[in-house]
PDB file of C-alpha atoms and ligand atoms in Angstrom:
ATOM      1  CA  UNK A   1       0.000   0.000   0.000  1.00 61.00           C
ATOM      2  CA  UNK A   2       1.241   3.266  -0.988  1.00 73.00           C
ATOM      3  CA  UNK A   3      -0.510   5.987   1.171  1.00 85.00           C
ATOM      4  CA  UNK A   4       1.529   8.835  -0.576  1.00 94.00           C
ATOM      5  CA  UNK A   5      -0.201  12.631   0.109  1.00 96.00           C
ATOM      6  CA  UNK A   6      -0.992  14.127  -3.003  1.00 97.00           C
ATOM      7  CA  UNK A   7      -1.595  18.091  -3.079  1.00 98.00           C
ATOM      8  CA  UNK A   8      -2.144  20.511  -5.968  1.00 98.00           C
ATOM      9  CA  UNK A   9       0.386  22.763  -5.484  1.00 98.00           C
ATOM     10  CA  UNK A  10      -0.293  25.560  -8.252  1.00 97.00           C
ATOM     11  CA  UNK A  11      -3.695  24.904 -10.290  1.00 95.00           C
ATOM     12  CA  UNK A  12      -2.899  24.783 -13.864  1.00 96.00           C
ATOM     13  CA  UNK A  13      -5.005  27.232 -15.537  1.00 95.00           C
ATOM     14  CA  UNK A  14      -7.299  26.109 -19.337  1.00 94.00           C
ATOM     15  CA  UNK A  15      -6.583  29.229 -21.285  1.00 91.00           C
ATOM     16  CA  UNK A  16      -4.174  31.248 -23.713  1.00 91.00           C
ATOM     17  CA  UNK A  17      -3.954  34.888 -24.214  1.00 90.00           C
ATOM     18  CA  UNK A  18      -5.029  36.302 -27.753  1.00 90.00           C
ATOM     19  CA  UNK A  19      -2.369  38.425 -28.177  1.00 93.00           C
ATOM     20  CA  UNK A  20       0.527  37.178 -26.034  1.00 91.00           C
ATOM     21  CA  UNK A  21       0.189  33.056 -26.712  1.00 89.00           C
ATOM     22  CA  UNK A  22      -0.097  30.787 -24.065  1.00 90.00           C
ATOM     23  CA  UNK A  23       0.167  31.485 -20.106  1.00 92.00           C
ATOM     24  CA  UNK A  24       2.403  29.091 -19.097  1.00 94.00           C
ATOM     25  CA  UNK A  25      -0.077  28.727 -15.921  1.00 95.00           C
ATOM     26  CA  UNK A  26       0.493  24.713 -15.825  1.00 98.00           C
ATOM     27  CA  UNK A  27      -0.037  22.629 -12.800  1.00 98.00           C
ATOM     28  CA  UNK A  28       2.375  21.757 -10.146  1.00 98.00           C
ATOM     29  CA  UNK A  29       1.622  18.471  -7.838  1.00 98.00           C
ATOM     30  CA  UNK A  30       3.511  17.978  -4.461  1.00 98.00           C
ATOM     31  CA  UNK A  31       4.032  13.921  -4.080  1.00 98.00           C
ATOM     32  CA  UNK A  32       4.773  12.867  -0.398  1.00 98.00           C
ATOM     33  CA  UNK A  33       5.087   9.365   0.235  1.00 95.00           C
ATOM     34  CA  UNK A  34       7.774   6.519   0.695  1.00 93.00           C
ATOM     35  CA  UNK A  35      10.612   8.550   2.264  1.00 95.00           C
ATOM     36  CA  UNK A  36      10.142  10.905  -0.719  1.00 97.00           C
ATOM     37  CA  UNK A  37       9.033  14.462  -1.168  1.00 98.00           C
ATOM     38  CA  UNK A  38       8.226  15.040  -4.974  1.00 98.00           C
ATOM     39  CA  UNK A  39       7.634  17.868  -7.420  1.00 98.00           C
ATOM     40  CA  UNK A  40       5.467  16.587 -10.154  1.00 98.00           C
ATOM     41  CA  UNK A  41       6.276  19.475 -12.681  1.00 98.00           C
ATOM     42  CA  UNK A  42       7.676  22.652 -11.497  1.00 98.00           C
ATOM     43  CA  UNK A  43       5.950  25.114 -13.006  1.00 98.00           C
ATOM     44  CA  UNK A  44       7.090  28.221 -15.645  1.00 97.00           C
ATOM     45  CA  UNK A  45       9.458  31.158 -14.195  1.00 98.00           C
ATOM     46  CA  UNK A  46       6.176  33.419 -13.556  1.00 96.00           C
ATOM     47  CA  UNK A  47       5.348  30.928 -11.127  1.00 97.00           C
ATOM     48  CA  UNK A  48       8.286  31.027  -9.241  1.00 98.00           C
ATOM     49  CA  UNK A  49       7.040  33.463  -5.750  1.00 98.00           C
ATOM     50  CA  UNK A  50       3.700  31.210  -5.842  1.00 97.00           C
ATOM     51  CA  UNK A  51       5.899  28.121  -5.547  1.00 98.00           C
ATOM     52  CA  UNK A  52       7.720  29.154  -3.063  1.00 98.00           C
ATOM     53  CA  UNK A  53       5.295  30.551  -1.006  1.00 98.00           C
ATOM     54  CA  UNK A  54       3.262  27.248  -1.604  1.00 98.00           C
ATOM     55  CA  UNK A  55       6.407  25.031  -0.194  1.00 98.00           C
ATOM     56  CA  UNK A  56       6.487  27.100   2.809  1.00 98.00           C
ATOM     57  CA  UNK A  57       3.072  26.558   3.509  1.00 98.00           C
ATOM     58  CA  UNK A  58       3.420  22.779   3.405  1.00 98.00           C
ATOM     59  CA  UNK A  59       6.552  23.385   5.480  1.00 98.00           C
ATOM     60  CA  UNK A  60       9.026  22.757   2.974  1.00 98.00           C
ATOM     61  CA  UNK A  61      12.545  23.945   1.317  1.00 97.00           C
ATOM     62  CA  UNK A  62      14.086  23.282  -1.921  1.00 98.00           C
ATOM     63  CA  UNK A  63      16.213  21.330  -0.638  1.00 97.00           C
ATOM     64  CA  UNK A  64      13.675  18.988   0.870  1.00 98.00           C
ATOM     65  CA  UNK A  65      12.764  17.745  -2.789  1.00 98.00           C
ATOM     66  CA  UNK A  66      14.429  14.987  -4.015  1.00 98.00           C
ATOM     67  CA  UNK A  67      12.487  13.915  -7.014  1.00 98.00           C
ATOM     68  CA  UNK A  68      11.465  16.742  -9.844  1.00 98.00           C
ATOM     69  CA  UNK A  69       9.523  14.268 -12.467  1.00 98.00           C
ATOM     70  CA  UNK A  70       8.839  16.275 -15.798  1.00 98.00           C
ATOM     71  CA  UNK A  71       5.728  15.305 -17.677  1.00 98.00           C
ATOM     72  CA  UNK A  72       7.427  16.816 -21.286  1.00 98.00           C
ATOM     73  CA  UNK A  73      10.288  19.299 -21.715  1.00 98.00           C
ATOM     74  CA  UNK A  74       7.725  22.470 -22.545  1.00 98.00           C
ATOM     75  CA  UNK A  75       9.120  25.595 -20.429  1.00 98.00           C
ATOM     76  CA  UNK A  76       5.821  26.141 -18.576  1.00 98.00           C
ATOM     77  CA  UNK A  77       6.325  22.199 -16.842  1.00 98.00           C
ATOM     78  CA  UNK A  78      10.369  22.156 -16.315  1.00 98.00           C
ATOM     79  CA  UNK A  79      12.377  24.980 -16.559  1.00 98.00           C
ATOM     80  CA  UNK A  80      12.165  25.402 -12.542  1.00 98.00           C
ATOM     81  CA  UNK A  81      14.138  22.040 -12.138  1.00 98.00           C
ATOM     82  CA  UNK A  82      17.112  24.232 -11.739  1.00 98.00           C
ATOM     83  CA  UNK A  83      15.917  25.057  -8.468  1.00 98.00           C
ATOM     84  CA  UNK A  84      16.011  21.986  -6.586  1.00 98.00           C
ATOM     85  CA  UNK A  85      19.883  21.086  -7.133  1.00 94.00           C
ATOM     86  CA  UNK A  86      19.922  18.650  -4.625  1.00 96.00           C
ATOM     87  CA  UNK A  87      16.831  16.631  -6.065  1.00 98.00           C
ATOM     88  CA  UNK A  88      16.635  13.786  -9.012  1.00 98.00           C
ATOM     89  CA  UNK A  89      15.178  15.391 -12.132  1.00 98.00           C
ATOM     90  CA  UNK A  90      13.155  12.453 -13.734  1.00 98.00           C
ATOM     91  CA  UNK A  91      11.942  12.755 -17.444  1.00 98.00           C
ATOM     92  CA  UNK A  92      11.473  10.359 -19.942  1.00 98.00           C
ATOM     93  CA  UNK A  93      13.927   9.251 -22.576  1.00 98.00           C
ATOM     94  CA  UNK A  94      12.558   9.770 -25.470  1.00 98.00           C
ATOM     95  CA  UNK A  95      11.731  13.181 -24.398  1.00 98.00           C
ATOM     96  CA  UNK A  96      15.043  14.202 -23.615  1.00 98.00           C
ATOM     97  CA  UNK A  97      16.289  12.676 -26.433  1.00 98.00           C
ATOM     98  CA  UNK A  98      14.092  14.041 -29.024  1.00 98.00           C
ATOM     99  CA  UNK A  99      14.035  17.883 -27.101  1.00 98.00           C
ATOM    100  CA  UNK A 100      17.744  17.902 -27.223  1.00 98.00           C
ATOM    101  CA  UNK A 101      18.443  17.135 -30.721  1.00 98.00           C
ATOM    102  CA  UNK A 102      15.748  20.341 -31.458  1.00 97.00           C
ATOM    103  CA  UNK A 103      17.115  23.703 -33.004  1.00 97.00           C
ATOM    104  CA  UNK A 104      15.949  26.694 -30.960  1.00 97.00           C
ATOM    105  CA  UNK A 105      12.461  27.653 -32.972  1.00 96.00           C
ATOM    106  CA  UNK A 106       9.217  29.116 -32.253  1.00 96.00           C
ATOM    107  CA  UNK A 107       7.975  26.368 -29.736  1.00 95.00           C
ATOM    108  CA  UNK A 108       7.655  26.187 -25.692  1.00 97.00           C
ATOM    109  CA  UNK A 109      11.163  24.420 -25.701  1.00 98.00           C
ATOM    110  CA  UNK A 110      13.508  26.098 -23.268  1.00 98.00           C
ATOM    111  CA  UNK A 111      16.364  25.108 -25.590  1.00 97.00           C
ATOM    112  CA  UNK A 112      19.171  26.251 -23.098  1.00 98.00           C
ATOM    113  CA  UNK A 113      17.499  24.023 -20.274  1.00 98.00           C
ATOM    114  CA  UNK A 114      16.942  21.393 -22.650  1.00 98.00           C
ATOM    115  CA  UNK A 115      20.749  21.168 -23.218  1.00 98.00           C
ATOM    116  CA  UNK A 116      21.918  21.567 -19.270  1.00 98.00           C
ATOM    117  CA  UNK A 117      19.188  18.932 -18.170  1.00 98.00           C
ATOM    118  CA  UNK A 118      20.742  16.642 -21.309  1.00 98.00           C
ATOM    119  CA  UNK A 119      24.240  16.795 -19.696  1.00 97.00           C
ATOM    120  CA  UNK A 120      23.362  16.800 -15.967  1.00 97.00           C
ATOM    121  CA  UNK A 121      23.865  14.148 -13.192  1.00 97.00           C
ATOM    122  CA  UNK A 122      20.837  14.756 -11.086  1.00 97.00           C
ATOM    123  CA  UNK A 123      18.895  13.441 -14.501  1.00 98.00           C
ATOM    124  CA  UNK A 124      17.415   9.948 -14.610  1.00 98.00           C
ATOM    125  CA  UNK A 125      15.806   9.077 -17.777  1.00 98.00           C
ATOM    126  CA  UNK A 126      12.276   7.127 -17.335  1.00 98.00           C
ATOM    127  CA  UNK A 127      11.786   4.262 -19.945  1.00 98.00           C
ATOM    128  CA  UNK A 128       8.195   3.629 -20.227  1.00 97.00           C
ATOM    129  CA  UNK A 129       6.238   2.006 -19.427  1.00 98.00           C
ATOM    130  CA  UNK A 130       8.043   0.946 -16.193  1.00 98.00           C
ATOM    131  CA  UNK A 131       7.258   1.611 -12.542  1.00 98.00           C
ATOM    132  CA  UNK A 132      10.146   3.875 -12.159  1.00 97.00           C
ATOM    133  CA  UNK A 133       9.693   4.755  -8.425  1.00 97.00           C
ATOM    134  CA  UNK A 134       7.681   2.890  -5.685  1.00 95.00           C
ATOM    135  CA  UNK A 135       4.120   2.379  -6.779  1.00 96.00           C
ATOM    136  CA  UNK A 136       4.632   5.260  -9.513  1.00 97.00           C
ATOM    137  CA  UNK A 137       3.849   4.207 -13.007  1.00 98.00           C
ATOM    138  CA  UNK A 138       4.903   5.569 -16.387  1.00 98.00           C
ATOM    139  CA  UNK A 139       3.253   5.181 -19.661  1.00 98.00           C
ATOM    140  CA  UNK A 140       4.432   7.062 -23.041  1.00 98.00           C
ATOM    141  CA  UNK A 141       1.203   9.463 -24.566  1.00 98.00           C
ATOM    142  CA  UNK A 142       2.920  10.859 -27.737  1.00 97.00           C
ATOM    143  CA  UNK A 143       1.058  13.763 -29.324  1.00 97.00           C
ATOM    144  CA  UNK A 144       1.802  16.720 -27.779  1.00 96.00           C
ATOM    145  CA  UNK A 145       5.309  16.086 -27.830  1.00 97.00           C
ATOM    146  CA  UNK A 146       6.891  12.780 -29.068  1.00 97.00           C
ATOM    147  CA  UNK A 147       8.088  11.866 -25.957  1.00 98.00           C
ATOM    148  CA  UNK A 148       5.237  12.792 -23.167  1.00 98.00           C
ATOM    149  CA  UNK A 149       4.600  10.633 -20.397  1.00 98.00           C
ATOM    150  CA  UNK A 150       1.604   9.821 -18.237  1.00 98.00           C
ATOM    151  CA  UNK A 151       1.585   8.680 -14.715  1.00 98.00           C
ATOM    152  CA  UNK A 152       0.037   6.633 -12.294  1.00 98.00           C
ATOM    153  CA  UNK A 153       0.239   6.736  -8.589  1.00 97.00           C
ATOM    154  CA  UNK A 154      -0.955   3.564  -7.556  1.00 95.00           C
ATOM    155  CA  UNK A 155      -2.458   4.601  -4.247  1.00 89.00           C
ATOM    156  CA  UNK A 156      -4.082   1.680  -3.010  1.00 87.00           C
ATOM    157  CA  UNK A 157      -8.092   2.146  -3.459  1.00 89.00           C
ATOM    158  CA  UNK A 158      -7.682   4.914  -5.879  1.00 93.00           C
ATOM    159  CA  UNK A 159      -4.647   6.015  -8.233  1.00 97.00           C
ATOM    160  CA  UNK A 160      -3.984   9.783  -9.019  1.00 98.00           C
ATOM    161  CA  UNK A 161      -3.106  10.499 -13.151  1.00 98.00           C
ATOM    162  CA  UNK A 162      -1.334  13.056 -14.015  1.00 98.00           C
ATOM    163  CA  UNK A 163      -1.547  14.077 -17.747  1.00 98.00           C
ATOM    164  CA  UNK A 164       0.267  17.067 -18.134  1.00 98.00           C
ATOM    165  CA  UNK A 165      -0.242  18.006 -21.265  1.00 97.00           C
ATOM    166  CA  UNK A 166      -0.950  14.853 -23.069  1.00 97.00           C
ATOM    167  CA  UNK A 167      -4.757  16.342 -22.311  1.00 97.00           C
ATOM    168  CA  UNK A 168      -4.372  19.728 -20.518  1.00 97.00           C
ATOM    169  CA  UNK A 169      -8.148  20.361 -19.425  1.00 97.00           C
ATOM    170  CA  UNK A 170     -11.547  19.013 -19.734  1.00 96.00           C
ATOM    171  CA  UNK A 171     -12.489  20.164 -22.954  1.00 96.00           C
ATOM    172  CA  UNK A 172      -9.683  18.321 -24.813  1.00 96.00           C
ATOM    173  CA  UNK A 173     -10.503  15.116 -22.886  1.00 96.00           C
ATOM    174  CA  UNK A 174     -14.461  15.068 -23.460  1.00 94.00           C
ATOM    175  CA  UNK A 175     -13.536  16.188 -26.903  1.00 93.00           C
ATOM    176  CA  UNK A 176     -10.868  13.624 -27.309  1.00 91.00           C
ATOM    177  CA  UNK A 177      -8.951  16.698 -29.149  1.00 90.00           C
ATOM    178  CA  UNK A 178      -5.609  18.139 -28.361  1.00 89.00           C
ATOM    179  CA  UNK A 179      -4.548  21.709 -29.270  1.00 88.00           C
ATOM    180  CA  UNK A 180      -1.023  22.263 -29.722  1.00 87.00           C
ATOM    181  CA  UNK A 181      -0.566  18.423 -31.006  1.00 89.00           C
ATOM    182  CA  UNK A 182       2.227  17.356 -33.183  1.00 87.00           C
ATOM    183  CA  UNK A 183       0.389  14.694 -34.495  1.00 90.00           C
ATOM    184  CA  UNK A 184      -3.691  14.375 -33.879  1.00 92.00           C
ATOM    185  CA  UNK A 185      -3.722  10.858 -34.278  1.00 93.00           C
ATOM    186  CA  UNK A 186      -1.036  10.031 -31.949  1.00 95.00           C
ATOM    187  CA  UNK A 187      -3.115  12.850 -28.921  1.00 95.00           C
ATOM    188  CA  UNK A 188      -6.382  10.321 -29.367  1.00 95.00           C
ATOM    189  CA  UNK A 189      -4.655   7.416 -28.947  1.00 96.00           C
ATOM    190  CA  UNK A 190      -3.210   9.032 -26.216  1.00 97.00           C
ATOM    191  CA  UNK A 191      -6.387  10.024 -24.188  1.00 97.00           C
ATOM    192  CA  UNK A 192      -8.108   6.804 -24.876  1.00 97.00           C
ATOM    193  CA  UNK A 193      -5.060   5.324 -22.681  1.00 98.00           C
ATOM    194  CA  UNK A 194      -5.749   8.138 -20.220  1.00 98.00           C
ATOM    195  CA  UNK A 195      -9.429   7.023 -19.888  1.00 97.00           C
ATOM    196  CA  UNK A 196      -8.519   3.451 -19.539  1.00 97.00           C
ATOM    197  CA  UNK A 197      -6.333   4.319 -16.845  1.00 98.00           C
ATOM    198  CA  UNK A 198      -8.936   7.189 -15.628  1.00 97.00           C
ATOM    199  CA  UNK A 199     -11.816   4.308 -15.321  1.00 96.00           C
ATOM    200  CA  UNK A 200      -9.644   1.233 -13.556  1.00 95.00           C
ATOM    201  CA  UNK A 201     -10.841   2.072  -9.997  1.00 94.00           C
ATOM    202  CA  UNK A 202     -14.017   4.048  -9.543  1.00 91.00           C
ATOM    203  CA  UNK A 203     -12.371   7.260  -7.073  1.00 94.00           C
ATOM    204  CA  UNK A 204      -9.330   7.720  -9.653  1.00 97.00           C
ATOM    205  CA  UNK A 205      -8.464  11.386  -9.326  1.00 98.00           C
ATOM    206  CA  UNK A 206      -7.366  12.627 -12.873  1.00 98.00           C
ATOM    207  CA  UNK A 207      -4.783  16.223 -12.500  1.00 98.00           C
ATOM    208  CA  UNK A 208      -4.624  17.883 -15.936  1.00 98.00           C
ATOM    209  CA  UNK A 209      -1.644  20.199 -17.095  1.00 98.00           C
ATOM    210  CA  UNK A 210      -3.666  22.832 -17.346  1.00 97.00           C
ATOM    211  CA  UNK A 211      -6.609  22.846 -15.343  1.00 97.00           C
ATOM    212  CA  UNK A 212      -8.659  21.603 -12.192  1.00 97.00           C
ATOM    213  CA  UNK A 213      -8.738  17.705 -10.882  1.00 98.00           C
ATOM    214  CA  UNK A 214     -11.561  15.558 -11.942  1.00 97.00           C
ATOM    215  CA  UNK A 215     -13.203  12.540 -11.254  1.00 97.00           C
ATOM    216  CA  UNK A 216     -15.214  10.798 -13.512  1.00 97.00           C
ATOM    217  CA  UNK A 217     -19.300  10.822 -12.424  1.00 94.00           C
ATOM    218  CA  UNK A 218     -21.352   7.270 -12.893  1.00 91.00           C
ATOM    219  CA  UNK A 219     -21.894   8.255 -16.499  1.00 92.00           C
ATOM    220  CA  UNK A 220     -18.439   8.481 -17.231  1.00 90.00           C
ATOM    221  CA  UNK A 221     -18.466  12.166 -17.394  1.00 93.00           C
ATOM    222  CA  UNK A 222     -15.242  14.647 -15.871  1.00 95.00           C
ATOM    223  CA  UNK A 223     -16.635  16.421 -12.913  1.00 95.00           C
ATOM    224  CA  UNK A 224     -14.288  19.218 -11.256  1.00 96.00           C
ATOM    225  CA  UNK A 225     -13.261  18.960  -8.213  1.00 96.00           C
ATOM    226  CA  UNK A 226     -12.683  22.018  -6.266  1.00 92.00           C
ATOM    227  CA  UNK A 227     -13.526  25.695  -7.791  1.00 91.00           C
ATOM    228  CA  UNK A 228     -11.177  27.703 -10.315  1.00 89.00           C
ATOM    229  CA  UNK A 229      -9.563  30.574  -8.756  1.00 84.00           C
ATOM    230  CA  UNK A 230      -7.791  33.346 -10.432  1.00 88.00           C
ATOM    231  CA  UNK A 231      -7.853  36.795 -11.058  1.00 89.00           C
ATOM    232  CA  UNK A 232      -5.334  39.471 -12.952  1.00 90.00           C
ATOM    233  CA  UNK A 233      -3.865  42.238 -11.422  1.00 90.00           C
ATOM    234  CA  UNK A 234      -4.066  45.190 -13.694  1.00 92.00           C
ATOM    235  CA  UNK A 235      -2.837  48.572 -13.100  1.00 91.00           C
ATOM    236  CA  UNK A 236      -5.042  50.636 -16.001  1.00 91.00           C
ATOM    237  CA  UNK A 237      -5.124  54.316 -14.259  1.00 88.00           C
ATOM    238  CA  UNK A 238      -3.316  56.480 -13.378  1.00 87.00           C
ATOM    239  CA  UNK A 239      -2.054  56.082 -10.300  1.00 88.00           C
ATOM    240  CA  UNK A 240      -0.001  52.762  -9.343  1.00 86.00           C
ATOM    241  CA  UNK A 241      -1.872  52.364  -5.627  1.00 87.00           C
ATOM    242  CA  UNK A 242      -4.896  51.400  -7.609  1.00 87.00           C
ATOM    243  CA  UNK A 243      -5.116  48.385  -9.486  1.00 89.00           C
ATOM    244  CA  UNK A 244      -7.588  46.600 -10.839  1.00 88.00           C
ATOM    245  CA  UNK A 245      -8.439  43.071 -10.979  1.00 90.00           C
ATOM    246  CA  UNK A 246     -10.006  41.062 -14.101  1.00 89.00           C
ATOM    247  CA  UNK A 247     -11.495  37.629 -12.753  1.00 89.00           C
ATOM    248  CA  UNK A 248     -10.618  34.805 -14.952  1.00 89.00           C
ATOM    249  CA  UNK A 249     -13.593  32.465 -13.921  1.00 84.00           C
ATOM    250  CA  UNK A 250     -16.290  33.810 -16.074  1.00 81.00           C
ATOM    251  CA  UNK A 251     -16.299  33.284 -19.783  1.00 77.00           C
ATOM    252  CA  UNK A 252     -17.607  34.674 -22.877  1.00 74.00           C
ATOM    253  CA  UNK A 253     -19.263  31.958 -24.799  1.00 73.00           C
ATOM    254  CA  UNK A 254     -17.417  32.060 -28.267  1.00 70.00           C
ATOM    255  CA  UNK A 255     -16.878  29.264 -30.931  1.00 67.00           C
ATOM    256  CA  UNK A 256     -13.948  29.145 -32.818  1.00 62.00           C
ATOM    257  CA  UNK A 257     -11.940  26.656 -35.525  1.00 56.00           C
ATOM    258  CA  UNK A 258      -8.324  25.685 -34.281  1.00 50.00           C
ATOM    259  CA  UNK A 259      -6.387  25.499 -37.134  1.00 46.00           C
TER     260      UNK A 259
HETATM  261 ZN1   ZN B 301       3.386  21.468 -23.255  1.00 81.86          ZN
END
């Protein structure tokens, strides 16, 4: 029996900005279990006072991780690795292997972390599928990038999935679609294994990249657990005592084609 403590760290955030591209608001999990205190993604460099206000509340210092396990090598999950030099920095193989050989280009690849976590120590590359750490389970869910993994905490009556960005909110996994896919066919296949994972024990808690957890309700529908929570600070007059805030919970119905 596992009995690790699994807490949402920093909620990953469904959205993208229209004229400034995506957020980089991804999810960051906190594993405790086993003699181990993990980071399960670590989050984009905007993120980096939340985090560390977040470990403090749980008690904790940098250099009281020792795992960092990396869904994919996109900036908004990994580039905060370099924080936590005492900790093992876990990422798949084919990931690394496939981010590193990548010329720097108009992608989420932090090309310059790319190449330190390719020649680093700390790094242990995940082959997959494997239970890589006690009771953690790795499967590969191409699509997004070529070498994405999935995992599986096997926590006894229920498991916790982490998807990262294999499906990065609700709307891709009901839809069984995948913005920002390399290859479409390769991001279905992908979420069907999620679901089939997703519907082995009835309480599985799913944690998307980029939104709320879910569970799935007796029809086999997503349900949200918990309540978004986020709001901009804008300072739009004149003076810079007053600012503003824009709630992000409330949308504008609009339909649009992804191309
Ligand atoms: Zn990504």
């Amino acid at each position: 029996m596992a009995n690790y403590q699994v807490d949402v760290l920093i909620q990953g955030f469904p959205g993208r900005s229209i004229c400034h591209g995506g957020l980089g608001w991804s999810t960051v999990s906190l594993i405790r279990g086993q003699g181990r205190t993990i980071l399960l993604d670590v989050g984009a460099f905007g993120m980096r006072g939340p985090l560390k206000k977040r470990l403090h509340e749980f008690g904790l210092e940098p250099k009281d991780i020792t795992d960092v396990i990396l869904t994919h090598a996109h900036y908004d999950h990994m580039v905060n690795y370099i924080l936590f030099p005492q900790a093992t920095i876990w990422i798949g193989d084919t990931e690394l292997t496939w981010a590193a050989k990548q010329a720097p280009g108009f992608n989420p690849l932090p090309e310059l972390y790319v190449q330190q976590l390719n020649q680093s120590a700390h790094v242990r590359r995940i082959q997959a599928p494997s239970e890589f750490l006690p009771f953690l389970h790795c499967f590969l869910v191409p699509g997004h990038t070529p070498g994405h993994l999935l995992f599986v905490l096997d926590n006894g009556a229920s498991d916790v999935i982490f998807t990262g960005d294999a499906a990065k909110n609700r709307a891709e996994l009901m839809s069984k679609k995948v913005i920002d896919t390399a290859n479409v066919s390769e991001s279905a296949d992908s979420i069907d294994l999620i679901f089939e994972k997703w519907r082995s024990k009835p309480k599985n808690i799913l944690i998307p990249g980029h939104d709320l957890s879910m569970q799935l309700d007796e029809n086999d529908c997503p349900v949200y657990l918990g309540k978004r929570a986020d709001s901009l600070m804008v300072w739009f007059s004149e003076k810079i005592e007053s600012s503003g805030l824009i709630d992000l919970n409330v949308a504008q119905s609009m339909s649009q084609d992804n191309h």
